[in-house]
Short mmCIF file of C-alpha atoms (C1' of nucleotides) in Angstrom, two decimals:
data_model
loop_
_atom_site.label_atom_id
_atom_site.label_comp_id
_atom_site.label_asym_id
_atom_site.label_seq_id
_atom_site.Cartn_x
_atom_site.Cartn_y
_atom_site.Cartn_z
CA MET F 138 -60.41 -4.33 -4.90
CA THR F 139 -58.31 -4.43 -1.77
CA ASN F 140 -59.83 -3.12 1.36
CA THR F 141 -57.22 -0.79 2.82
CA HIS F 142 -58.70 -0.14 6.23
CA ASP F 143 -58.43 -3.59 7.74
CA VAL F 144 -55.26 -5.00 6.25
CA ALA F 145 -52.92 -6.44 8.87
CA HIS F 146 -49.30 -5.24 8.84
CA PRO F 147 -47.43 -7.88 6.83
CA CYS F 148 -44.53 -7.74 9.31
CA GLY F 149 -46.87 -7.74 12.29
CA LYS F 150 -46.02 -11.26 13.38
CA CYS F 151 -42.33 -11.03 12.65
CA ALA F 152 -39.93 -11.26 15.58
CA PHE F 153 -38.22 -8.13 14.24
CA TYR F 154 -41.40 -6.11 13.76
CA LYS F 155 -40.46 -3.41 16.23
CA GLU F 156 -37.22 -2.68 14.41
CA SER F 157 -38.62 -3.20 10.94
CA VAL F 158 -38.13 -0.36 8.52
CA TRP F 159 -41.81 -0.86 7.63
CA GLN F 160 -43.07 -0.64 11.19
CA PRO F 161 -44.05 3.07 10.90
CA VAL F 162 -46.43 2.37 8.02
CA GLU F 163 -49.97 3.19 9.08
CA ALA F 164 -53.41 2.46 7.69
CA GLY F 165 -52.98 4.79 4.75
CA GLY F 166 -50.01 3.02 3.28
CA MET F 167 -50.77 -0.47 4.51
CA GLY F 168 -52.59 -1.51 1.38
CA VAL F 169 -49.67 -0.61 -0.84
CA LEU F 170 -47.21 -2.26 1.51
CA ALA F 171 -49.25 -5.44 1.70
CA ARG F 172 -49.62 -5.51 -2.07
CA GLY F 173 -45.87 -5.31 -2.64
CA PHE F 174 -45.03 -7.83 0.04
CA THR F 175 -43.65 -11.31 -0.67
CA ARG F 176 -42.12 -13.93 1.56
CA LYS F 177 -39.56 -16.12 -0.12
CA PRO F 178 -37.86 -19.24 1.22
CA LEU F 179 -34.30 -19.90 0.07
CA ILE F 180 -32.29 -23.07 -0.09
CA ALA F 181 -28.62 -22.97 0.79
CA ASN F 182 -26.63 -21.36 -1.98
CA GLN F 183 -29.63 -19.79 -3.64
CA VAL F 184 -29.09 -16.33 -5.08
CA VAL F 185 -31.36 -13.59 -3.71
CA PHE F 186 -30.21 -10.98 -6.18
CA ALA F 187 -27.35 -10.98 -8.62
CA GLN F 188 -24.67 -8.39 -9.13
CA ASP F 189 -25.35 -5.84 -11.89
CA THR F 190 -29.09 -6.49 -11.92
CA GLU F 191 -31.76 -3.89 -11.23
CA SER F 192 -33.16 -3.40 -7.75
CA GLN F 193 -36.30 -5.46 -7.30
CA GLY F 194 -37.14 -3.76 -4.05
CA ILE F 195 -36.12 -3.89 -0.43
CA PHE F 196 -35.23 -7.23 1.13
CA CYS F 197 -35.34 -8.17 4.76
CA VAL F 198 -33.75 -11.37 5.99
CA SER F 199 -36.22 -13.16 8.22
CA ALA F 200 -34.40 -16.46 8.70
CA GLY F 201 -31.04 -18.01 7.99
CA LEU F 202 -27.93 -16.26 6.75
CA VAL F 203 -27.23 -14.34 3.58
CA ALA F 204 -23.82 -13.34 2.24
CA LEU F 205 -23.27 -10.11 0.31
CA ARG F 206 -20.40 -10.51 -2.10
CA THR F 207 -18.88 -8.56 -4.95
CA HIS F 208 -17.29 -10.32 -7.85
CA ASN F 209 -14.20 -8.36 -8.80
CA PRO F 210 -13.17 -7.80 -12.40
CA ASN F 211 -10.05 -9.92 -11.92
CA GLY F 212 -12.04 -13.02 -11.04
CA THR F 213 -11.68 -12.84 -7.27
CA SER F 214 -14.56 -12.07 -4.97
CA THR F 215 -14.89 -10.20 -1.71
CA LEU F 216 -17.41 -10.93 1.02
CA LEU F 217 -18.67 -7.59 2.23
CA ARG F 218 -21.28 -8.55 4.74
CA LEU F 219 -23.12 -11.35 6.48
CA ALA F 220 -26.82 -10.55 6.83
CA TYR F 221 -28.76 -12.12 9.70
CA PRO F 222 -32.49 -12.15 10.46
CA GLY F 223 -33.71 -8.61 10.95
CA ASP F 224 -31.10 -7.19 8.58
CA VAL F 225 -32.20 -5.25 5.54
CA ILE F 226 -30.37 -5.84 2.27
CA GLY F 227 -30.61 -4.38 -1.17
CA PHE F 228 -31.36 -0.88 0.15
CA ARG F 229 -28.30 0.60 -1.49
CA SER F 230 -29.52 -0.12 -5.01
CA PHE F 231 -33.05 0.81 -4.00
CA LEU F 232 -32.15 4.23 -2.62
CA ALA F 233 -29.64 4.97 -5.36
CA ASN F 234 -32.05 3.61 -7.95
CA ALA F 235 -29.13 1.77 -9.47
CA LYS F 236 -27.98 -1.75 -10.15
CA HIS F 237 -26.83 -4.04 -7.39
CA LYS F 238 -23.11 -3.78 -6.78
CA THR F 239 -23.18 -6.98 -4.79
CA GLU F 240 -24.61 -10.44 -5.08
CA ALA F 241 -26.75 -11.75 -2.24
CA ARG F 242 -26.67 -15.49 -1.70
CA ALA F 243 -28.02 -17.66 1.08
CA LEU F 244 -25.33 -19.52 3.03
CA LEU F 245 -27.89 -21.55 4.94
CA PRO F 246 -31.54 -22.39 4.28
CA SER F 247 -33.05 -18.94 4.73
CA ARG F 248 -36.02 -16.73 4.13
CA VAL F 249 -36.34 -13.16 2.91
CA CYS F 250 -39.28 -10.80 2.82
CA ILE F 251 -39.44 -8.53 -0.18
CA VAL F 252 -41.30 -5.32 -0.78
CA ALA F 253 -41.38 -4.79 -4.52
CA HIS F 254 -39.63 -1.74 -5.89
CA ARG F 255 -42.66 0.20 -7.11
CA ASP F 256 -44.63 -0.27 -3.90
CA ALA F 257 -41.63 0.31 -1.68
CA ASN F 258 -41.11 3.58 -3.48
CA LYS F 259 -44.68 4.65 -2.88
CA VAL F 260 -44.52 3.74 0.78
CA VAL F 261 -41.20 5.50 1.34
CA ARG F 262 -42.33 8.67 -0.41
CA GLY F 263 -45.55 8.75 1.56
CA ASN F 264 -43.91 8.12 4.89
CA PRO F 265 -40.78 9.97 6.02
CA ALA F 266 -40.53 7.79 9.13
CA VAL F 267 -39.73 4.84 6.88
CA LEU F 268 -37.02 6.83 5.16
CA GLU F 269 -35.65 7.72 8.57
CA ARG F 270 -35.40 4.06 9.45
CA LEU F 271 -33.72 3.30 6.15
CA ALA F 272 -31.23 6.08 6.88
CA ALA F 273 -30.55 4.46 10.24
CA ARG F 274 -29.73 1.21 8.44
CA CYS F 275 -27.36 3.16 6.20
CA ILE F 276 -25.62 4.62 9.24
CA SER F 277 -25.28 1.20 10.76
CA GLU F 278 -23.79 -0.09 7.51
CA ILE F 279 -21.33 2.82 7.52
CA ASP F 280 -20.32 2.03 11.09
CA THR F 281 -19.73 -1.61 10.25
CA ASN F 282 -17.66 -0.66 7.23
CA HIS F 283 -15.55 1.75 9.26
CA GLU F 284 -14.92 -0.91 11.85
CA ARG F 285 -13.80 -3.26 9.14
CA ILE F 286 -11.50 -0.71 7.51
CA ILE F 287 -9.94 0.05 10.87
CA ALA F 288 -9.59 -3.62 11.79
CA THR F 289 -7.95 -4.39 8.46
CA ALA F 290 -5.49 -1.56 8.95
CA THR F 291 -4.62 -2.26 12.56
CA THR F 292 -4.93 -5.94 13.40
CA SER F 293 -3.31 -9.03 11.96
CA ASN F 294 -5.12 -11.50 9.76
CA LYS F 295 -4.81 -14.10 12.48
CA GLN F 296 -6.38 -11.83 15.07
CA ARG F 297 -9.19 -10.87 12.72
CA LEU F 298 -9.94 -14.51 11.98
CA PHE F 299 -9.94 -15.19 15.70
CA ASP F 300 -12.41 -12.35 16.26
CA LEU F 301 -14.59 -13.54 13.38
CA LEU F 302 -14.74 -17.10 14.69
CA GLN F 303 -15.68 -15.73 18.10
CA ARG F 304 -18.58 -13.81 16.63
CA LEU F 305 -19.71 -16.77 14.56
CA MET F 306 -19.51 -18.97 17.61
CA ALA F 307 -21.67 -16.55 19.59
CA THR F 308 -24.34 -16.79 16.90
CA HIS F 309 -24.08 -20.32 15.59
CA GLY F 310 -22.54 -22.19 18.49
CA GLU F 311 -24.03 -24.20 21.28
CA ARG F 312 -22.57 -25.08 24.59
CA VAL F 313 -21.34 -28.63 25.15
CA ASN F 314 -19.89 -29.07 28.63
CA ALA F 315 -17.02 -26.61 28.94
CA HIS F 316 -16.83 -25.99 25.22
CA MET F 317 -18.69 -24.12 22.56
CA ARG F 318 -19.25 -26.01 19.35
CA MET F 319 -20.50 -24.87 15.98
CA GLN F 320 -20.88 -25.90 12.41
CA LEU F 321 -19.16 -23.21 10.35
CA PRO F 322 -21.66 -21.63 7.95
CA LEU F 323 -18.81 -20.61 5.62
CA SER F 324 -16.33 -22.49 3.50
CA ARG F 325 -12.60 -21.80 3.86
CA SER F 326 -12.78 -19.98 0.62
CA ASP F 327 -15.57 -17.69 1.83
CA LEU F 328 -13.70 -17.06 5.05
CA ALA F 329 -10.70 -16.08 2.95
CA ASP F 330 -12.88 -13.68 0.96
CA LEU F 331 -14.12 -12.20 4.21
CA ILE F 332 -10.72 -11.74 5.85
CA GLY F 333 -9.07 -10.71 2.63
CA VAL F 334 -6.42 -13.41 2.14
CA GLN F 335 -5.85 -16.30 -0.24
CA PRO F 336 -7.41 -19.70 0.56
CA GLU F 337 -3.96 -21.18 1.19
CA THR F 338 -3.27 -18.50 3.75
CA MET F 339 -6.64 -19.11 5.38
CA SER F 340 -5.72 -22.75 5.78
CA ARG F 341 -2.44 -21.78 7.42
CA LEU F 342 -4.19 -19.31 9.71
CA PHE F 343 -6.36 -22.17 10.93
CA THR F 344 -3.28 -24.27 11.51
CA ARG F 345 -1.75 -21.52 13.61
CA LEU F 346 -4.90 -20.87 15.65
CA ARG F 347 -5.26 -24.61 16.29
CA HIS F 348 -1.60 -24.78 17.26
CA ASP F 349 -2.13 -21.89 19.71
CA GLY F 350 -4.85 -23.95 21.35
CA ALA F 351 -7.52 -21.35 20.58
CA PHE F 352 -9.70 -23.81 18.68
CA VAL F 353 -10.22 -27.44 17.88
CA VAL F 354 -11.11 -27.62 14.22
CA SER F 355 -12.15 -30.47 12.01
CA GLY F 356 -13.60 -29.54 8.66
CA ARG F 357 -16.48 -27.22 9.39
CA GLU F 358 -16.81 -28.24 12.99
CA VAL F 359 -15.19 -25.84 15.42
CA GLN F 360 -14.86 -26.09 19.19
CA MET F 361 -13.47 -23.59 21.61
CA PRO F 362 -13.18 -23.39 25.40
CA VAL F 363 -16.06 -21.39 26.85
CA ALA F 364 -13.79 -18.99 28.71
CA SER F 365 -11.53 -18.23 25.77
CA GLY F 366 -13.63 -15.28 24.71
CA ASP F 367 -11.23 -12.83 26.29
CA ARG F 368 -8.08 -14.44 25.06
CA ASN F 369 -5.90 -12.82 22.54
CA ALA F 370 -4.70 -14.55 19.42
CA GLY F 371 -1.32 -12.83 19.73
CA MET I 1263 -38.48 38.68 14.99
CA THR I 1264 -37.09 37.20 11.82
CA ASN I 1265 -39.04 37.68 8.67
CA THR I 1266 -39.28 34.24 7.12
CA HIS I 1267 -40.71 35.10 3.73
CA ASP I 1268 -37.79 36.99 2.23
CA VAL I 1269 -34.72 35.28 3.64
CA ALA I 1270 -32.23 34.28 0.95
CA HIS I 1271 -31.06 30.67 0.90
CA PRO I 1272 -27.77 30.67 2.83
CA CYS I 1273 -26.24 28.29 0.28
CA GLY I 1274 -27.68 30.22 -2.65
CA LYS I 1275 -24.38 31.61 -3.82
CA CYS I 1276 -22.34 28.48 -3.15
CA ALA I 1277 -20.84 26.71 -6.14
CA PHE I 1278 -22.33 23.48 -4.79
CA TYR I 1279 -25.82 24.86 -4.22
CA LYS I 1280 -27.51 22.53 -6.67
CA GLU I 1281 -26.14 19.47 -4.93
CA SER I 1282 -26.47 20.86 -1.43
CA VAL I 1283 -28.44 18.76 1.01
CA TRP I 1284 -30.17 22.01 1.98
CA GLN I 1285 -31.18 22.96 -1.56
CA PRO I 1286 -34.74 21.57 -1.19
CA VAL I 1287 -35.50 23.88 1.75
CA GLU I 1288 -38.27 26.27 0.79
CA ALA I 1289 -39.68 29.45 2.22
CA GLY I 1290 -41.24 27.69 5.19
CA GLY I 1291 -38.01 26.33 6.58
CA MET I 1292 -35.68 29.01 5.32
CA GLY I 1293 -35.83 31.07 8.49
CA VAL I 1294 -34.79 28.15 10.65
CA LEU I 1295 -32.07 27.15 8.21
CA ALA I 1296 -30.67 30.67 8.04
CA ARG I 1297 -30.76 30.98 11.83
CA GLY I 1298 -28.70 27.81 12.29
CA PHE I 1299 -26.24 28.64 9.56
CA THR I 1300 -22.61 29.56 10.20
CA ARG I 1301 -19.62 29.87 7.90
CA LYS I 1302 -16.31 29.06 9.51
CA PRO I 1303 -12.81 29.53 8.10
CA LEU I 1304 -10.18 27.05 9.17
CA ILE I 1305 -6.41 27.27 9.24
CA ALA I 1306 -4.37 24.23 8.27
CA ASN I 1307 -4.43 21.65 11.02
CA GLN I 1308 -7.44 23.15 12.76
CA VAL I 1309 -9.90 20.66 14.23
CA VAL I 1310 -13.48 20.91 12.94
CA PHE I 1311 -14.85 18.42 15.41
CA ALA I 1312 -13.12 16.07 17.79
CA GLN I 1313 -13.64 12.37 18.26
CA ASP I 1314 -16.04 11.40 21.07
CA THR I 1315 -17.72 14.80 21.18
CA GLU I 1316 -21.41 15.44 20.59
CA SER I 1317 -22.70 16.34 17.15
CA GLN I 1318 -22.90 20.09 16.74
CA GLY I 1319 -24.82 19.81 13.52
CA ILE I 1320 -24.20 19.11 9.88
CA PHE I 1321 -21.01 20.37 8.25
CA CYS I 1322 -20.40 21.05 4.61
CA VAL I 1323 -16.90 21.64 3.33
CA SER I 1324 -16.94 24.73 1.13
CA ALA I 1325 -13.21 25.20 0.57
CA GLY I 1326 -9.95 23.38 1.19
CA LEU I 1327 -9.53 19.82 2.37
CA VAL I 1328 -10.61 18.09 5.55
CA ALA I 1329 -9.40 14.72 6.82
CA LEU I 1330 -11.64 12.35 8.77
CA ARG I 1331 -9.59 10.24 11.11
CA THR I 1332 -10.20 7.84 13.95
CA HIS I 1333 -7.77 7.55 16.80
CA ASN I 1334 -7.54 3.91 17.69
CA PRO I 1335 -7.31 2.69 21.30
CA ASN I 1336 -3.77 1.42 20.72
CA GLY I 1337 -2.45 4.86 19.84
CA THR I 1338 -2.46 4.48 16.08
CA SER I 1339 -4.82 6.40 13.85
CA THR I 1340 -6.62 5.61 10.60
CA LEU I 1341 -7.55 8.12 7.93
CA LEU I 1342 -11.03 7.18 6.77
CA ARG I 1343 -11.83 9.90 4.32
CA LEU I 1344 -10.68 13.05 2.59
CA ALA I 1345 -13.51 15.58 2.33
CA TYR I 1346 -13.44 18.10 -0.51
CA PRO I 1347 -15.61 21.13 -1.19
CA GLY I 1348 -19.22 20.06 -1.60
CA ASP I 1349 -18.78 17.09 0.73
CA VAL I 1350 -20.94 16.81 3.81
CA ILE I 1351 -19.32 15.63 7.03
CA GLY I 1352 -20.57 14.93 10.49
CA PHE I 1353 -23.86 13.52 9.23
CA ARG I 1354 -23.24 10.13 10.82
CA SER I 1355 -23.30 11.50 14.36
CA PHE I 1356 -26.13 13.83 13.44
CA LEU I 1357 -28.41 11.12 12.08
CA ALA I 1358 -27.48 8.61 14.75
CA ASN I 1359 -27.72 11.32 17.39
CA ALA I 1360 -24.48 10.01 18.82
CA LYS I 1361 -20.94 11.14 19.45
CA HIS I 1362 -18.48 11.60 16.63
CA LYS I 1363 -16.52 8.44 15.93
CA THR I 1364 -14.01 10.40 13.91
CA GLU I 1365 -12.05 13.59 14.21
CA ALA I 1366 -12.29 16.12 11.38
CA ARG I 1367 -9.23 18.25 10.79
CA ALA I 1368 -8.32 20.66 8.01
CA LEU I 1369 -5.27 19.58 6.00
CA LEU I 1370 -5.18 22.89 4.12
CA PRO I 1371 -6.62 26.31 4.86
CA SER I 1372 -10.31 25.52 4.47
CA ARG I 1373 -13.84 26.63 5.17
CA VAL I 1374 -16.88 24.76 6.44
CA CYS I 1375 -20.52 25.77 6.61
CA ILE I 1376 -22.38 24.52 9.64
CA VAL I 1377 -26.08 24.13 10.33
CA ALA I 1378 -26.47 23.85 14.06
CA HIS I 1379 -27.88 20.62 15.44
CA ARG I 1380 -31.18 21.93 16.75
CA ASP I 1381 -32.04 23.83 13.60
CA ALA I 1382 -30.79 21.09 11.29
CA ASN I 1383 -33.10 18.73 13.13
CA LYS I 1384 -36.09 21.00 12.62
CA VAL I 1385 -35.34 21.44 8.94
CA VAL I 1386 -34.81 17.73 8.32
CA ARG I 1387 -38.00 16.77 10.13
CA GLY I 1388 -40.00 19.33 8.26
CA ASN I 1389 -38.60 18.43 4.88
CA PRO I 1390 -38.31 14.83 3.70
CA ALA I 1391 -36.47 15.95 0.56
CA VAL I 1392 -33.55 17.00 2.76
CA LEU I 1393 -33.55 13.61 4.45
CA GLU I 1394 -33.54 12.03 1.01
CA ARG I 1395 -30.44 13.98 0.09
CA LEU I 1396 -28.77 13.02 3.33
CA ALA I 1397 -29.59 9.40 2.58
CA ALA I 1398 -27.95 9.84 -0.82
CA ARG I 1399 -24.80 11.04 0.94
CA CYS I 1400 -24.94 7.96 3.14
CA ILE I 1401 -25.17 5.74 0.08
CA SER I 1402 -22.23 7.48 -1.48
CA GLU I 1403 -20.25 6.99 1.72
CA ILE I 1404 -21.16 3.30 1.68
CA ASP I 1405 -20.02 2.99 -1.92
CA THR I 1406 -16.71 4.64 -1.13
CA ASN I 1407 -16.19 2.37 1.84
CA HIS I 1408 -16.96 -0.72 -0.20
CA GLU I 1409 -14.49 0.35 -2.84
CA ARG I 1410 -11.87 0.79 -0.18
CA ILE I 1411 -12.55 -2.57 1.42
CA ILE I 1412 -12.33 -4.25 -1.96
CA ALA I 1413 -9.17 -2.37 -2.92
CA THR I 1414 -7.51 -3.30 0.35
CA ALA I 1415 -8.39 -6.93 -0.15
CA THR I 1416 -7.40 -7.20 -3.79
CA THR I 1417 -4.62 -4.78 -4.66
CA SER I 1418 -1.12 -4.29 -3.32
CA ASN I 1419 -0.12 -1.39 -1.10
CA LYS I 1420 2.09 -0.10 -3.85
CA GLN I 1421 -0.72 -0.12 -6.39
CA ARG I 1422 -3.08 1.56 -3.95
CA LEU I 1423 -0.55 4.28 -3.23
CA PHE I 1424 -0.08 4.73 -6.97
CA ASP I 1425 -3.84 5.08 -7.42
CA LEU I 1426 -4.09 7.50 -4.52
CA LEU I 1427 -1.32 9.72 -5.87
CA GLN I 1428 -3.07 9.72 -9.24
CA ARG I 1429 -6.27 10.92 -7.67
CA LEU I 1430 -4.49 13.54 -5.61
CA MET I 1431 -2.65 14.72 -8.70
CA ALA I 1432 -5.92 15.07 -10.60
CA THR I 1433 -7.24 17.32 -7.86
CA HIS I 1434 -4.20 19.18 -6.59
CA GLY I 1435 -1.83 19.05 -9.55
CA GLU I 1436 -1.16 21.49 -12.32
CA ARG I 1437 0.32 20.85 -15.67
CA VAL I 1438 3.92 21.95 -16.31
CA ASN I 1439 5.03 21.06 -19.83
CA ALA I 1440 4.70 17.30 -20.19
CA HIS I 1441 4.41 16.74 -16.46
CA MET I 1442 1.86 17.14 -13.72
CA ARG I 1443 3.15 18.65 -10.53
CA MET I 1444 1.58 18.96 -7.10
CA GLN I 1445 2.29 19.83 -3.55
CA LEU I 1446 1.16 16.83 -1.50
CA PRO I 1447 -1.52 17.90 0.99
CA LEU I 1448 -0.63 14.98 3.27
CA SER I 1449 2.40 14.04 5.32
CA ARG I 1450 4.03 10.65 4.84
CA SER I 1451 2.52 9.65 8.12
CA ASP I 1452 -1.00 10.59 7.01
CA LEU I 1453 -0.49 8.76 3.75
CA ALA I 1454 0.52 5.72 5.78
CA ASP I 1455 -2.66 6.06 7.86
CA LEU I 1456 -4.67 6.23 4.65
CA ILE I 1457 -3.10 3.24 2.93
CA GLY I 1458 -2.87 1.25 6.13
CA VAL I 1459 0.87 0.68 6.50
CA GLN I 1460 3.62 1.86 8.82
CA PRO I 1461 5.43 5.13 8.01
CA GLU I 1462 8.66 3.23 7.27
CA THR I 1463 6.82 1.13 4.74
CA MET I 1464 5.27 4.24 3.20
CA SER I 1465 8.75 5.64 2.72
CA ARG I 1466 9.84 2.43 1.02
CA LEU I 1467 6.76 2.41 -1.19
CA PHE I 1468 7.76 5.87 -2.40
CA THR I 1469 11.26 4.61 -3.08
CA ARG I 1470 9.85 1.78 -5.17
CA LEU I 1471 7.45 3.99 -7.12
CA ARG I 1472 10.25 6.46 -7.79
CA HIS I 1473 12.49 3.60 -8.85
CA ASP I 1474 9.80 2.36 -11.25
CA GLY I 1475 9.83 5.80 -12.86
CA ALA I 1476 6.19 6.43 -11.98
CA PHE I 1477 6.97 9.63 -10.05
CA VAL I 1478 9.64 12.15 -9.29
CA VAL I 1479 9.34 12.93 -5.61
CA SER I 1480 11.10 15.41 -3.41
CA GLY I 1481 9.60 16.01 -0.02
CA ARG I 1482 6.00 16.98 -0.64
CA GLU I 1483 6.56 17.90 -4.25
CA VAL I 1484 5.49 15.21 -6.70
CA GLN I 1485 5.79 15.13 -10.48
CA MET I 1486 4.51 12.56 -12.90
CA PRO I 1487 4.44 12.28 -16.68
CA VAL I 1488 1.09 13.44 -18.05
CA ALA I 1489 0.45 10.23 -19.94
CA SER I 1490 1.24 7.91 -17.06
CA GLY I 1491 -2.37 7.88 -15.93
CA ASP I 1492 -3.07 4.55 -17.54
CA ARG I 1493 0.12 2.89 -16.42
CA ASN I 1494 0.16 0.15 -13.92
CA ALA I 1495 2.37 0.17 -10.87
CA GLY I 1496 2.99 -3.58 -11.26
"C1'" DC U 1062 -16.58 -46.82 -5.71
"C1'" DG U 1063 -14.99 -43.07 -8.42
"C1'" DT U 1064 -14.77 -38.41 -9.87
"C1'" DA U 1065 -14.76 -33.63 -8.94
"C1'" DA U 1066 -14.18 -30.18 -5.74
"C1'" DA U 1067 -12.29 -28.40 -1.57
"C1'" DT U 1068 -8.60 -28.18 1.58
"C1'" DT U 1069 -4.00 -28.79 3.10
"C1'" DT U 1070 0.97 -28.91 2.59
"C1'" DG U 1071 5.52 -27.64 0.55
"C1'" DA U 1072 9.02 -24.51 -1.29
"C1'" DG U 1073 10.69 -20.09 -2.54
"C1'" DA U 1074 10.48 -15.17 -3.27
"C1'" DG U 1075 8.94 -10.76 -1.92
"C1'" DC U 1076 6.81 -7.58 1.19
"C1'" DC U 1077 5.89 -5.66 5.72
"C1'" DG U 1078 6.53 -4.82 10.80
"C1'" DT U 1079 9.79 -3.68 14.28
"C1'" DC U 1080 13.63 -1.62 16.37
"C1'" DA U 1081 17.44 1.39 15.87
"C1'" DA U 1082 20.13 4.85 13.84
"C1'" DA U 1083 21.07 8.30 10.44
"C1'" DA U 1084 19.70 12.09 7.47
"C1'" DC U 1085 16.92 15.94 6.69
"C1'" DA U 1086 13.78 19.85 7.69
"C1'" DT U 1087 12.11 23.47 10.57
"C1'" DG U 1088 11.98 26.89 13.92
"C1'" DT U 1089 14.31 29.40 17.94
"C1'" DG U 1090 17.66 32.03 20.33
"C1'" DG U 1091 22.04 33.84 20.39
"C1'" DC Y 614 24.25 33.65 10.07
"C1'" DC Y 615 25.16 29.98 13.06
"C1'" DA Y 616 24.19 26.55 16.74
"C1'" DC Y 617 20.91 23.93 18.55
"C1'" DA Y 618 16.69 21.41 19.61
"C1'" DT Y 619 12.73 19.15 17.76
"C1'" DG Y 620 10.10 16.64 14.70
"C1'" DT Y 621 9.81 14.19 10.30
"C1'" DT Y 622 11.54 11.15 6.87
"C1'" DT Y 623 14.74 7.78 5.27
"C1'" DT Y 624 17.77 3.81 5.63
"C1'" DG Y 625 19.51 -0.64 7.53
"C1'" DA Y 626 18.97 -5.26 9.42
"C1'" DC Y 627 16.21 -9.09 10.45
"C1'" DG Y 628 12.31 -12.00 11.41
"C1'" DG Y 629 7.78 -13.27 10.18
"C1'" DC Y 630 3.89 -13.43 7.14
"C1'" DT Y 631 1.63 -13.81 2.66
"C1'" DC Y 632 1.53 -14.76 -2.21
"C1'" DT Y 633 2.27 -17.90 -5.98
"C1'" DC Y 634 2.72 -22.20 -8.14
"C1'" DA Y 635 2.48 -27.05 -7.61
"C1'" DA Y 636 1.33 -31.30 -5.64
"C1'" DA Y 637 -0.79 -34.20 -2.16
"C1'" DT Y 638 -4.65 -35.16 0.57
"C1'" DT Y 639 -9.23 -35.09 2.16
"C1'" DT Y 640 -14.11 -34.42 1.53
"C1'" DA Y 641 -18.49 -34.38 -0.95
"C1'" DC Y 642 -21.59 -36.62 -3.65
"C1'" DG Y 643 -23.45 -39.06 -7.52
#
DNA sequence: CGTAAATTTGAGAGCCGTCAAAACATGTGG
DNA sequence: CCACATGTTTTGACGGCTCTCAAATTTACG
């Protein structure tokens, strides 16, 4: 039998503990939380959950990078979100008690922490503060989606790719002299699915950005001048 | 002093009572809920809440049609959502305790029910079931946004306009012989903001749809054959 | 080294943005 | 009822971008 009164918080040593949706769980629910908790390492390309499968619980990315993608009926796919450490995924299906509408797949070697569905349910029902934090994640997802809808409607594909590469560089890049350099975590095809164009167009967008002098690109290696953050892709 | 034990539920007679986010409120919280409750009629074009203003509470559309729009820095605007009776709006700013990122404006003569911020807060904190229902609305908003992002990425503007007109017809149209007929609740300009194109392009999209025989259009009056629901705009 | 997969390049057609002007609708005052 | 002013919608012209299909090239990896 598990001793509930001296179980350590399973997220206690995580760098994102303070912001964790599970942080508000106290002694009473800790046993259940600890029982449902799993840590799972992922190799690049490994699927975390597949589209149209039942929710296994709530996932939290603790290392690496996970892509959320929907496979469309017509064979195409759309990248809806990149999930970084600290991000919670799979909460939509969990809260709606429905099947996943997206597939989650690691783009880099990663790790996720999982709280199994049954236990997550118990913890959430016993602890409104957890539900509040989940709601906050929903709101943040809504904000991100709105930004994307607005960006798609108001800025050019080239500009949006420029902005995306900037953000990726801020996360994945390292400074080398007067340049930032990164290894792109996404294929051209995934970038196309993220911007919403065909792969051929993505290739041409790269050509144009390179021609503008915004980037030096070779395969997945990308360099940009440090100061170019405020430049406009036209 | 208000008598809390015999106050009727303010949404009790609403057609959407069962699905109301306030439905779970019981005797204990009813006094607070009733105190914060207001019903407000709106004339066409009236603003419910303005962008960048503080949350006044949680709004529920009880009649008419309300558009949620963001005014972009560059002077353009984007229509993010059409809210119909039963829909809850303003919950993003409420839950995030932040300013509205969108403007809500009635497109038709409408009515909203408002639970003032302070009282809504008390009710939500005292009643996790309400928070659960709010979370469900968040999820539904996320689903809608995902659908829109996917549609934008995978289907043509013409097809999306076709689909939109179909949906509007289902809601606002009435059958006349073998046709459906409606009065469009949106200007060409608003339609453009919803599909994400320029007004000139919207006009040309109408020309093309009319030319295809999908619709008969004259100003805001639109007719379509009853059976055309399953047709494809090519 | 060779095969499969990913990426780039080419050509052509169609769609959209922009600017400008015309047509149409709406409301006001005479 | 007309004349007029204002705001909305449509049309025209043109350049630029994206899609599609096809082929060439490069990269990844056994």
